[in-house]
Structure formats: C-alpha cells, structure tokens
C-alpha cells in the first residue's frame, strides 16, 4: 500500500507559506486535501500565512515601534495564519468538502508565555476530534497558540511545522506531511547549490542537527516533537501535479542497517549568526557563569562558546548568538558585564555565518574534521570558531564566504548529484 492509502488513516498535513501564496495556490491546496480526504482519510490541515505576510507584519510593527512589545507583536503577527485558514476552508467548501477553520486558541494549543518563541505544552483538541468524526476536514492556524492566561502566543519563525507535528502527536495521527516548495530534504539548500541531491530518507538524529544548524526546511522543534512522540514525518512538495507526486523524504527513527551510510549526509549553514567577545576578563572560577548567566536571564540563546587559554591572569571569552539578538546581548555585556567583572573591552562581529557538515557515518570515520579544514584552507577561507559533536562539525567563517564554503564542502564530500 502506498503513502497514506490505508483506509481511515488520520493524517495531519501542513502547508507552508509558498504553498498558500496566492488564491490559485490555495485552491490547489484544497484540491490536494480533497484527494486525501476522498481516499477515506481523516485530514487535519495546518497552514502558514501566505508567503511574505509574516515579514510584512513584522516590518509594519517595527515601523510603528522599533522594538515592539512582544505580547502585542504576537497579537499582530498571528493574523497571517488566521487569514489562511479561512481562505482554505472556503476553497474546500467550494469543492463540496465539509471543512472548518480554527485558530490555535480555539483548539487550545496551550503554550508557555514566552512571546514570539513560545513552546507548546499541551493540545486539547476536543473540537478537532468531534469534527473529524463528523466527516469534516479541520483546518488549524499554524505558528500560534494561547498561554494559560488566554494571551495569543507565536512559536518562532517557521513555527507552523511545529504546530503540524505537535497536532499529529496529540491526535496520534498515522502520518504527518509537511508540504512545501521543494520535494524533500536535500543534501544542502538547493537554492544555494543546484547540484544538491534529494534524500529519500534521513535519520531523526541527522535531521535534528541539520535543522538546528540552519536548514530551515523544518523548524527544529518540529523535529524534536516528531522524535519524541514517534510521529511518522515526511517532507513533500505541494507543487507536483496529480499523478506525478513523488514520496518526498521520510524522516526515520531507524538507521538503515542494510544501507551503506555516506560519511556526510548534508551541509547546513546559518546566516543569522553573530559573535561577541569579552576581552581581558580575570581568569578565575565563575566568570563563564557570570557572563552567560546574564545572557540567559535575558532569554537569549547562546550557541558556540570559546574561552581562550589565559595569559597574565586574564582571558578572552567568545560566544555566538542569533544575529537578531546581537544588539541586546552586546548591550548586556557593555552595561552589566564589563564594569562588573572588570573586562578590558567588548568586541563583536555580526557579519559571520556558520557552516556545518552532518552525518551519522562520521562516528566510524575519523579524519572528517581535518578534511573539512583542509578544503576550506585551500579556498583561503579563515575559520574563526570550531565546534563538534559525534555527528557534526561546525565552523564559523566570515559571511562573505558562505556560498563558496557550502559549495566547496558539498562537492568535497561527494554530495553533488551525479550528472550524466
Ligand atoms: P515553507 O514556507 O513551506 O515552510 P520554508 O521556506 O520554510 O518553506 O522551507 C523550504 C525551503 O527550505 C526550501 O525552499 C529551501 O530553499 C530551504 N532549504 C534549506 N535547506 C534545505 C535542505 N537541506 N533541503 C531542502 N530545502 C532546504
Ligand atoms: N508564518 C510564520 C513564519 O513566516 C510561520 C511559518 O510559516 O511556519 O515564520
Ligand atoms: Mg517553513
């Protein structure tokens, strides 16, 4: 039996911004949903705002208020998805399919209260089950939830993926389909490297690394959810014609034992990085805690951390943050840390990026790091920071080298498509 052909499977499908990008595309999504429904499946659809809409709303908010209040920002930027759910419900009803739309709050997607990057805590979803039993397609707004006090929250950029997977987990769906504008997960972003290859399968572990290292095809929290609740997750294209559909990429729990694993499965990169350095801090216990504690208190995520070897009783301490948090983090260092710990100066660079090689095959193959460093050196690319785990190696380089670094590594690790 093919994908989703089990009679009365419960399927959650998420359609992203590009897939919902115009009236015609929304009607196409409706036709696709109708086909899944007509095969006897129960279908819950999660949608994003029409492409560009969330960016437009954020820009408008910033025009009015340079640092918008996070609660109010969430009230505003969640509206894009509300438009999408209603439009899709209308399109489905025009096809003769029973459909009802709901906001995140209406189906009680309960989150914490960290506005603009809230985490899902629980989903009640009673009305979803009732509608499904009533032969109705349920359409839920992605990216949004509600906190315990009834405030609207949003889940961070790309958060509709997480809404989809969390709903699939809560409803114990048979499958979760992430429909997007590419036909699966590739060895790297196909927009940057046209030679990138589509992967038929990728392990959760690798997908988690790829997502957390910048492959925005799936939001990282969606992959975490899928792994934790064993959701059967597939990335598919919403642009394939009826009858021409391919089966996308399956995110698998098992490592295929009969499959020879490539050493590297993919190259991920992230442009949204910034580096901060506290220069000349006293080299004594507690300094790292003081610096990073203040950053954590401000809810700023820290990624790579380096403390240099001390000399003359002082040391330099560097870390990276999301570029959007650079100014806020820098202000904390200037105002709270520098005078407090007696640092010499604060330095920073918000024109850096991170490039990473990911692969479970790395575990059994030494020498990946040295190959990576050699290949980058041959292109004259200076490495500013390095971090490794069992299945990934990441380097920070000047952002002007990003495309060169990604293309070079992609080809050096044999990931390019074999063309005739
Ligand atoms: P949606 O609006 O459907 O959520 P996104 O733009 O968030 O779509 O994600 C799809 C995009 O992710 C693709 O168009 C592609 O450019 C990008 N992308 C980045 N890395 C990868 C990768 N490894 N494989 C596939 N797509 C990737
Ligand atoms: N519309 C939101 C965004 O642009 C959520 C999503 O598309 O997943 O980030
Ligand atoms: Mg997305």
Coordinates of C-alpha atoms and ligand atoms in Angstrom, one line a residue:
X1 CA 0.0 0.0 0.0
X2 CA 1.3 3.4 -0.9
X3 CA 1.6 6.6 1.1
X4 CA -1.5 7.2 3.2
X5 CA -3.6 4.7 1.3
X6 CA -4.6 2.9 4.5
X7 CA -8.3 3.4 4.8
X8 CA -9.3 5.8 7.5
X9 CA -5.8 6.9 8.3
X10 CA -5.7 10.0 10.3
X11 CA -3.3 12.4 8.5
X12 CA -2.1 15.8 9.6
X13 CA -0.8 17.9 6.7
X14 CA 1.0 21.2 6.9
X15 CA 1.2 23.6 4.0
X16 CA 3.8 26.4 4.1
X17 CA 3.7 30.0 3.0
X18 CA 4.7 29.5 -0.6
X19 CA 2.2 26.7 -1.0
X20 CA -0.5 29.1 0.3
X21 CA 1.0 32.1 -1.6
X22 CA -2.0 33.1 -3.9
X23 CA -5.7 32.5 -4.4
X24 CA -4.8 29.9 -7.1
X25 CA -2.3 28.1 -4.9
X26 CA -4.8 27.9 -2.1
X27 CA -7.4 26.4 -4.5
X28 CA -4.7 23.9 -5.4
X29 CA -4.0 23.0 -1.8
X30 CA -7.8 22.5 -1.4
X31 CA -7.8 20.1 -4.3
X32 CA -4.9 18.1 -2.8
X33 CA -6.6 17.9 0.6
X34 CA -9.8 16.9 -1.1
X35 CA -7.9 14.0 -2.8
X36 CA -6.5 12.7 0.5
X37 CA -10.0 13.0 2.1
X38 CA -11.7 11.2 -0.8
X39 CA -9.3 8.2 -0.2
X40 CA -11.1 7.7 3.1
X41 CA -8.6 9.5 5.3
X42 CA -9.5 11.9 8.1
X43 CA -7.5 15.0 7.5
X44 CA -6.3 17.8 9.7
X45 CA -4.6 20.7 7.9
X46 CA -2.2 23.2 9.4
X47 CA -1.4 26.3 7.4
X48 CA 1.1 29.1 7.4
X49 CA 0.4 32.7 6.5
X50 CA 0.6 33.5 2.7
X51 CA 4.3 33.9 1.8
X52 CA 5.7 37.3 2.7
X53 CA 2.9 38.1 5.1
X54 CA 4.6 37.4 8.4
X55 CA 7.6 39.5 7.2
X56 CA 5.3 42.3 6.1
X57 CA 3.6 42.3 9.5
X58 CA 6.9 42.4 11.4
X59 CA 8.2 45.2 9.3
X60 CA 5.0 47.2 9.8
X61 CA 5.2 46.7 13.6
X62 CA 8.8 47.9 13.6
X63 CA 7.8 51.0 11.6
X64 CA 5.4 51.9 14.3
X65 CA 7.6 50.8 17.2
X66 CA 11.3 50.0 16.7
X67 CA 11.3 47.4 19.5
X68 CA 7.7 46.2 19.5
X69 CA 6.2 44.9 22.7
X70 CA 6.4 41.1 22.3
X71 CA 2.8 40.4 23.5
X72 CA 1.4 42.9 21.1
X73 CA 3.7 41.7 18.3
X74 CA 2.2 38.2 18.7
X75 CA -1.4 39.5 18.6
X76 CA -0.4 41.1 15.3
X77 CA 1.8 38.5 13.5
X78 CA -0.5 35.6 14.3
X79 CA -3.1 37.2 12.0
X80 CA -1.5 36.0 8.8
X81 CA -2.4 32.4 9.7
X82 CA -5.9 33.4 10.6
X83 CA -6.5 34.7 7.0
X84 CA -5.1 31.5 5.5
X85 CA -7.3 29.1 7.5
X86 CA -10.5 30.8 6.5
X87 CA -9.4 31.0 2.8
X88 CA -8.6 27.3 2.7
X89 CA -11.9 26.4 4.4
X90 CA -13.8 28.5 1.8
X91 CA -11.9 26.8 -1.0
X92 CA -12.6 23.3 0.4
X93 CA -16.3 24.1 0.8
X94 CA -16.5 25.2 -2.8
X95 CA -15.3 21.7 -3.7
X96 CA -18.1 20.2 -1.7
X97 CA -15.9 19.1 1.2
X98 CA -17.0 19.9 4.8
X99 CA -14.4 22.0 6.4
X100 CA -14.0 24.2 9.5
X101 CA -11.2 26.5 10.4
X102 CA -9.8 27.2 13.9
X103 CA -7.2 29.5 15.4
X104 CA -4.6 28.0 17.7
X105 CA -6.5 29.3 20.7
X106 CA -9.8 27.8 19.6
X107 CA -8.3 24.3 19.6
X108 CA -6.4 25.1 22.8
X109 CA -2.8 24.8 21.7
X110 CA -1.5 25.7 25.1
X111 CA 1.9 27.2 25.2
X112 CA 4.2 28.9 27.8
X113 CA 4.2 32.7 27.8
X114 CA 7.5 33.4 26.1
X115 CA 6.0 35.7 23.4
X116 CA 7.4 35.3 19.9
X117 CA 9.1 32.0 20.7
X118 CA 6.6 30.1 22.9
X119 CA 6.8 26.4 23.4
X120 CA 3.7 24.1 23.1
X121 CA 2.8 22.4 26.4
X122 CA -0.4 20.7 25.6
X123 CA -3.2 20.4 23.0
X124 CA -6.8 19.8 24.0
X125 CA -8.3 19.4 20.5
X126 CA -11.7 18.1 21.5
X127 CA -13.4 20.0 18.8
X128 CA -11.0 18.6 16.3
X129 CA -11.9 15.0 17.1
X130 CA -15.6 15.9 17.1
X131 CA -15.3 17.4 13.6
X132 CA -13.3 14.6 12.2
X133 CA -15.9 12.1 13.4
X134 CA -18.4 14.3 11.6
X135 CA -16.6 13.8 8.3
X136 CA -15.2 17.3 8.4
X137 CA -11.7 18.5 7.4
X138 CA -10.2 20.5 10.2
X139 CA -8.0 23.5 9.4
X140 CA -5.8 24.9 12.2
X141 CA -3.8 28.0 12.1
X142 CA -0.1 27.2 12.4
X143 CA 2.5 29.2 14.3
X144 CA 0.2 30.2 17.1
X145 CA -1.1 29.1 20.5
X146 CA -2.5 30.5 23.6
X147 CA -1.0 30.8 27.1
X148 CA -2.6 29.9 30.4
X149 CA -4.0 33.4 30.7
X150 CA -5.5 33.4 27.3
X151 CA -2.9 35.5 25.6
X152 CA -2.1 34.8 22.0
X153 CA 1.5 33.5 21.5
X154 CA 3.6 32.6 18.5
X155 CA 6.1 29.8 18.2
X156 CA 9.1 31.4 16.5
X157 CA 9.7 31.7 12.7
X158 CA 8.9 28.6 10.8
X159 CA 6.7 27.5 13.7
X160 CA 3.8 26.1 11.7
X161 CA 5.9 23.0 11.2
X162 CA 5.9 22.5 14.9
X163 CA 2.1 23.2 15.1
X164 CA 1.7 20.4 12.5
X165 CA 3.9 17.8 14.2
X166 CA 2.5 18.7 17.7
X167 CA -1.0 18.2 16.4
X168 CA 0.0 14.9 14.8
X169 CA 1.5 13.8 18.1
X170 CA -1.5 14.9 20.2
X171 CA -4.0 13.2 17.8
X172 CA -1.9 10.2 17.4
X173 CA -2.0 10.6 13.6
X174 CA -0.8 7.9 11.4
X175 CA 1.3 10.3 9.3
X176 CA 2.4 13.9 9.3
X177 CA 3.1 15.5 5.9
X178 CA 5.0 18.7 5.6
X179 CA 4.1 20.2 2.2
X180 CA 6.5 22.8 1.0
X181 CA 8.1 24.3 -2.1
X182 CA 10.8 21.6 -2.5
X183 CA 10.1 17.9 -2.9
X184 CA 12.0 16.8 0.2
X185 CA 15.1 17.3 2.3
X186 CA 18.2 17.8 0.2
X187 CA 21.9 17.4 0.9
X188 CA 22.0 21.1 1.3
X189 CA 19.7 24.1 0.4
X190 CA 19.0 23.5 -3.4
X191 CA 18.7 27.3 -3.8
X192 CA 22.3 27.7 -2.9
X193 CA 23.7 24.5 -4.5
X194 CA 21.8 23.5 -7.6
X195 CA 23.7 20.2 -7.6
X196 CA 22.2 19.2 -4.2
X197 CA 20.6 15.8 -4.1
X198 CA 17.2 14.9 -2.6
X199 CA 17.4 12.3 0.2
X200 CA 14.8 9.6 0.2
X201 CA 15.3 9.1 3.9
X202 CA 17.2 10.9 6.7
X203 CA 17.5 9.8 10.3
X204 CA 15.9 12.0 13.0
X205 CA 19.3 12.5 14.5
X206 CA 20.7 13.9 11.3
X207 CA 17.6 16.0 10.6
X208 CA 17.7 17.4 14.1
X209 CA 21.3 18.5 13.5
X210 CA 20.5 19.9 10.0
X211 CA 17.5 21.9 11.3
X212 CA 19.4 23.2 14.4
X213 CA 22.3 24.2 12.2
X214 CA 20.2 26.2 9.8
X215 CA 18.4 24.0 7.3
X216 CA 15.1 25.8 7.6
X217 CA 13.2 23.2 5.6
X218 CA 11.9 22.0 9.0
X219 CA 11.8 24.1 12.2
X220 CA 13.9 22.3 14.8
X221 CA 11.2 22.0 17.4
X222 CA 9.1 20.1 14.9
X223 CA 11.8 17.5 14.5
X224 CA 12.2 17.3 18.3
X225 CA 8.5 16.6 18.7
X226 CA 8.5 14.1 15.9
X227 CA 11.4 12.2 17.5
X228 CA 9.9 12.3 21.0
X229 CA 6.4 11.2 20.1
X230 CA 7.5 8.9 17.2
X231 CA 5.5 10.8 14.6
X232 CA 5.9 9.4 11.1
X233 CA 7.1 12.6 9.3
X234 CA 7.5 13.2 5.6
X235 CA 8.5 16.3 3.7
X236 CA 6.8 16.6 0.3
X237 CA 6.2 19.1 -2.5
X238 CA 2.8 20.9 -2.9
X239 CA 3.7 21.8 -6.4
X240 CA 3.6 18.3 -8.0
X241 CA 0.8 17.6 -10.4
X242 CA -1.8 15.0 -9.7
X243 CA -0.4 11.6 -10.7
X244 CA 3.2 12.9 -10.8
X245 CA 3.6 13.0 -7.0
X246 CA 6.8 11.6 -5.5
X247 CA 7.2 10.3 -2.0
X248 CA 9.4 13.1 -0.7
X249 CA 11.8 12.5 2.2
X250 CA 10.9 10.2 5.2
X251 CA 12.4 11.2 8.5
X252 CA 13.2 7.8 10.0
X253 CA 13.9 6.6 13.5
X254 CA 15.9 3.6 12.5
X255 CA 19.3 3.9 10.9
X256 CA 19.0 1.7 7.9
X257 CA 21.4 -1.2 8.7
X258 CA 21.4 -2.6 5.2
X259 CA 22.3 0.8 3.7
X260 CA 25.8 1.9 3.3
X261 CA 25.9 5.2 5.1
X262 CA 27.7 8.1 3.5
X263 CA 30.1 9.7 5.9
X264 CA 28.4 13.1 5.4
X265 CA 24.7 13.3 4.7
X266 CA 24.4 17.0 4.4
X267 CA 25.8 20.5 4.6
X268 CA 23.9 23.0 6.7
X269 CA 24.5 26.7 7.1
X270 CA 23.1 29.6 9.0
X271 CA 23.5 33.3 8.1
X272 CA 21.8 34.6 11.2
X273 CA 24.8 34.4 13.4
X274 CA 26.8 37.0 15.4
X275 CA 29.8 36.7 17.6
X276 CA 30.6 38.6 20.9
X277 CA 33.9 38.6 22.7
X278 CA 34.6 39.8 26.2
X279 CA 38.2 40.8 26.2
X280 CA 40.6 40.6 29.1
X281 CA 38.4 39.1 31.8
X282 CA 40.0 37.8 35.0
X283 CA 40.9 34.1 34.6
X284 CA 39.1 32.8 37.7
X285 CA 36.2 30.4 38.5
X286 CA 32.7 31.8 37.9
X287 CA 33.4 34.1 35.0
X288 CA 31.7 32.0 32.4
X289 CA 28.7 31.7 34.7
X290 CA 28.5 35.4 35.3
X291 CA 28.7 36.3 31.6
X292 CA 26.4 33.6 30.3
X293 CA 24.0 33.8 33.3
X294 CA 23.2 37.4 32.4
X295 CA 22.6 36.5 28.8
X296 CA 20.4 33.5 29.7
X297 CA 18.4 35.8 32.1
X298 CA 17.5 37.9 29.1
X299 CA 16.3 34.8 27.3
X300 CA 19.0 34.9 24.7
X301 CA 20.2 31.6 23.3
X302 CA 23.9 31.0 23.2
X303 CA 25.4 28.6 20.7
X304 CA 29.2 28.2 20.4
X305 CA 31.4 29.1 23.3
X306 CA 35.1 29.5 23.4
X307 CA 37.3 30.5 26.3
X308 CA 40.9 31.1 25.3
X309 CA 43.9 30.0 27.3
X310 CA 44.6 32.6 30.0
X311 CA 47.7 34.8 30.0
X312 CA 48.7 37.3 32.6
X313 CA 45.8 36.3 34.8
X314 CA 43.2 37.3 32.1
X315 CA 41.4 35.6 29.2
X316 CA 39.1 36.3 26.3
X317 CA 35.7 34.8 26.2
X318 CA 33.7 34.5 23.0
X319 CA 30.3 33.1 22.1
X320 CA 27.8 33.3 19.3
X321 CA 24.1 34.3 19.4
X322 CA 21.3 34.7 16.8
X323 CA 22.0 37.9 14.8
X324 CA 18.7 39.3 15.8
X325 CA 19.8 39.3 19.5
X326 CA 23.2 40.8 18.8
X327 CA 22.5 44.3 19.9
X328 CA 20.6 43.2 23.0
X329 CA 23.4 40.8 24.0
X330 CA 26.1 43.5 23.3
X331 CA 24.2 46.0 25.5
X332 CA 24.1 43.5 28.4
X333 CA 27.9 42.9 28.1
X334 CA 28.7 46.6 27.9
X335 CA 26.4 47.7 30.7
X336 CA 26.3 44.7 33.1
X337 CA 29.3 42.5 32.5
X338 CA 32.2 44.8 31.5
X339 CA 32.0 47.0 34.7
X340 CA 31.0 44.1 36.9
X341 CA 33.7 41.6 36.1
X342 CA 36.4 44.2 35.1
X343 CA 36.7 43.2 31.5
X344 CA 39.0 45.3 29.2
X345 CA 36.6 45.6 26.3
X346 CA 33.7 44.1 24.4
X347 CA 34.1 43.2 20.8
X348 CA 31.6 41.8 18.3
X349 CA 31.0 40.8 14.7
X350 CA 27.6 40.4 13.2
X351 CA 28.8 39.5 9.8
X352 CA 29.7 35.9 10.4
X353 CA 28.0 32.6 9.5
X354 CA 28.1 29.0 10.5
X355 CA 28.7 26.1 8.1
X356 CA 28.3 22.5 9.2
X357 CA 28.9 19.0 7.9
X358 CA 26.4 16.5 9.3
X359 CA 26.4 12.7 9.2
X360 CA 26.0 9.7 11.4
X361 CA 28.7 8.0 9.3
X362 CA 31.2 10.4 11.0
X363 CA 31.1 8.2 14.1
X364 CA 33.0 5.4 12.4
X365 CA 35.2 7.5 10.1
X366 CA 38.0 9.6 11.6
X367 CA 39.5 12.5 9.6
X368 CA 36.3 14.3 8.6
X369 CA 37.3 17.4 10.5
X370 CA 40.8 17.6 9.0
X371 CA 39.4 17.1 5.5
X372 CA 36.9 19.9 6.2
X373 CA 39.6 22.3 7.4
X374 CA 41.9 21.4 4.5
X375 CA 39.2 22.1 1.9
X376 CA 38.4 25.4 3.4
X377 CA 42.0 26.4 3.7
X378 CA 42.6 25.6 0.0
X379 CA 39.9 28.2 -0.8
X380 CA 41.5 30.7 1.5
X381 CA 38.6 30.7 4.0
X382 CA 39.7 31.5 7.5
X383 CA 38.0 29.5 10.3
X384 CA 37.1 31.7 13.3
X385 CA 35.5 29.2 15.6
X386 CA 35.0 25.4 15.6
X387 CA 32.6 23.1 17.4
X388 CA 32.0 19.4 17.0
X389 CA 29.7 16.7 18.2
X390 CA 29.6 13.0 17.4
X391 CA 27.8 13.6 14.1
X392 CA 28.6 17.2 13.1
X393 CA 31.4 19.6 12.7
X394 CA 30.6 23.3 12.5
X395 CA 32.8 26.3 11.7
X396 CA 32.3 30.0 11.9
X397 CA 33.5 31.9 8.9
X398 CA 33.1 35.4 7.5
X399 CA 29.7 35.6 5.9
X400 CA 31.1 36.7 2.5
X401 CA 32.5 33.1 2.2
X402 CA 29.2 31.3 2.9
X403 CA 28.3 30.2 -0.6
X404 CA 31.8 29.3 -1.5
X405 CA 32.2 27.3 1.7
X406 CA 29.0 25.4 1.3
X407 CA 29.6 24.6 -2.4
X408 CA 33.2 23.5 -1.8
X409 CA 32.3 21.2 1.1
X410 CA 29.3 19.8 -0.7
X411 CA 31.4 18.8 -3.6
X412 CA 34.5 17.7 -1.5
X413 CA 32.3 15.2 0.5
X414 CA 30.9 13.7 -2.7
X415 CA 27.3 15.0 -2.2
X416 CA 26.9 16.6 -5.7
X417 CA 24.3 15.0 -7.9
X418 CA 25.9 12.7 -10.4
X419 CA 25.1 14.1 -13.8
X420 CA 25.3 12.2 -17.0
Ligands
LIG1 P1 7.5 26.7 4.0 O1 7.1 28.1 3.7 O2 6.8 25.6 3.2 O3 7.6 26.4 5.4 P2 10.4 27.1 4.0 O4 10.9 28.2 3.2 O5 10.3 27.3 5.5 O6 9.0 26.6 3.4 O7 11.3 25.8 3.8 C1 11.6 25.3 2.5 C2 12.9 25.9 1.9 O8 13.9 25.4 2.8 C3 13.3 25.5 0.6 O9 12.7 26.3 -0.4 C4 14.8 25.5 0.6 O10 15.3 26.7 0.0 C5 15.1 25.6 2.1 N1 16.1 24.6 2.5 C6 17.2 24.8 3.3 N2 17.9 23.7 3.5 C7 17.3 22.7 2.8 C8 17.5 21.4 2.6 N3 18.6 20.8 3.2 N4 16.7 20.6 1.9 C9 15.6 21.2 1.3 N5 15.3 22.5 1.5 C10 16.1 23.3 2.2
LIG2 N1 4.2 32.4 9.1 C1 5.3 32.0 10.1 C2 6.6 32.4 9.5 O1 6.7 33.0 8.5 C3 5.2 30.6 10.5 C4 5.5 29.6 9.4 O2 5.5 29.9 8.2 O3 5.9 28.5 9.7 O4 7.6 32.3 10.2
LIG3 MG1 9.0 26.8 6.9

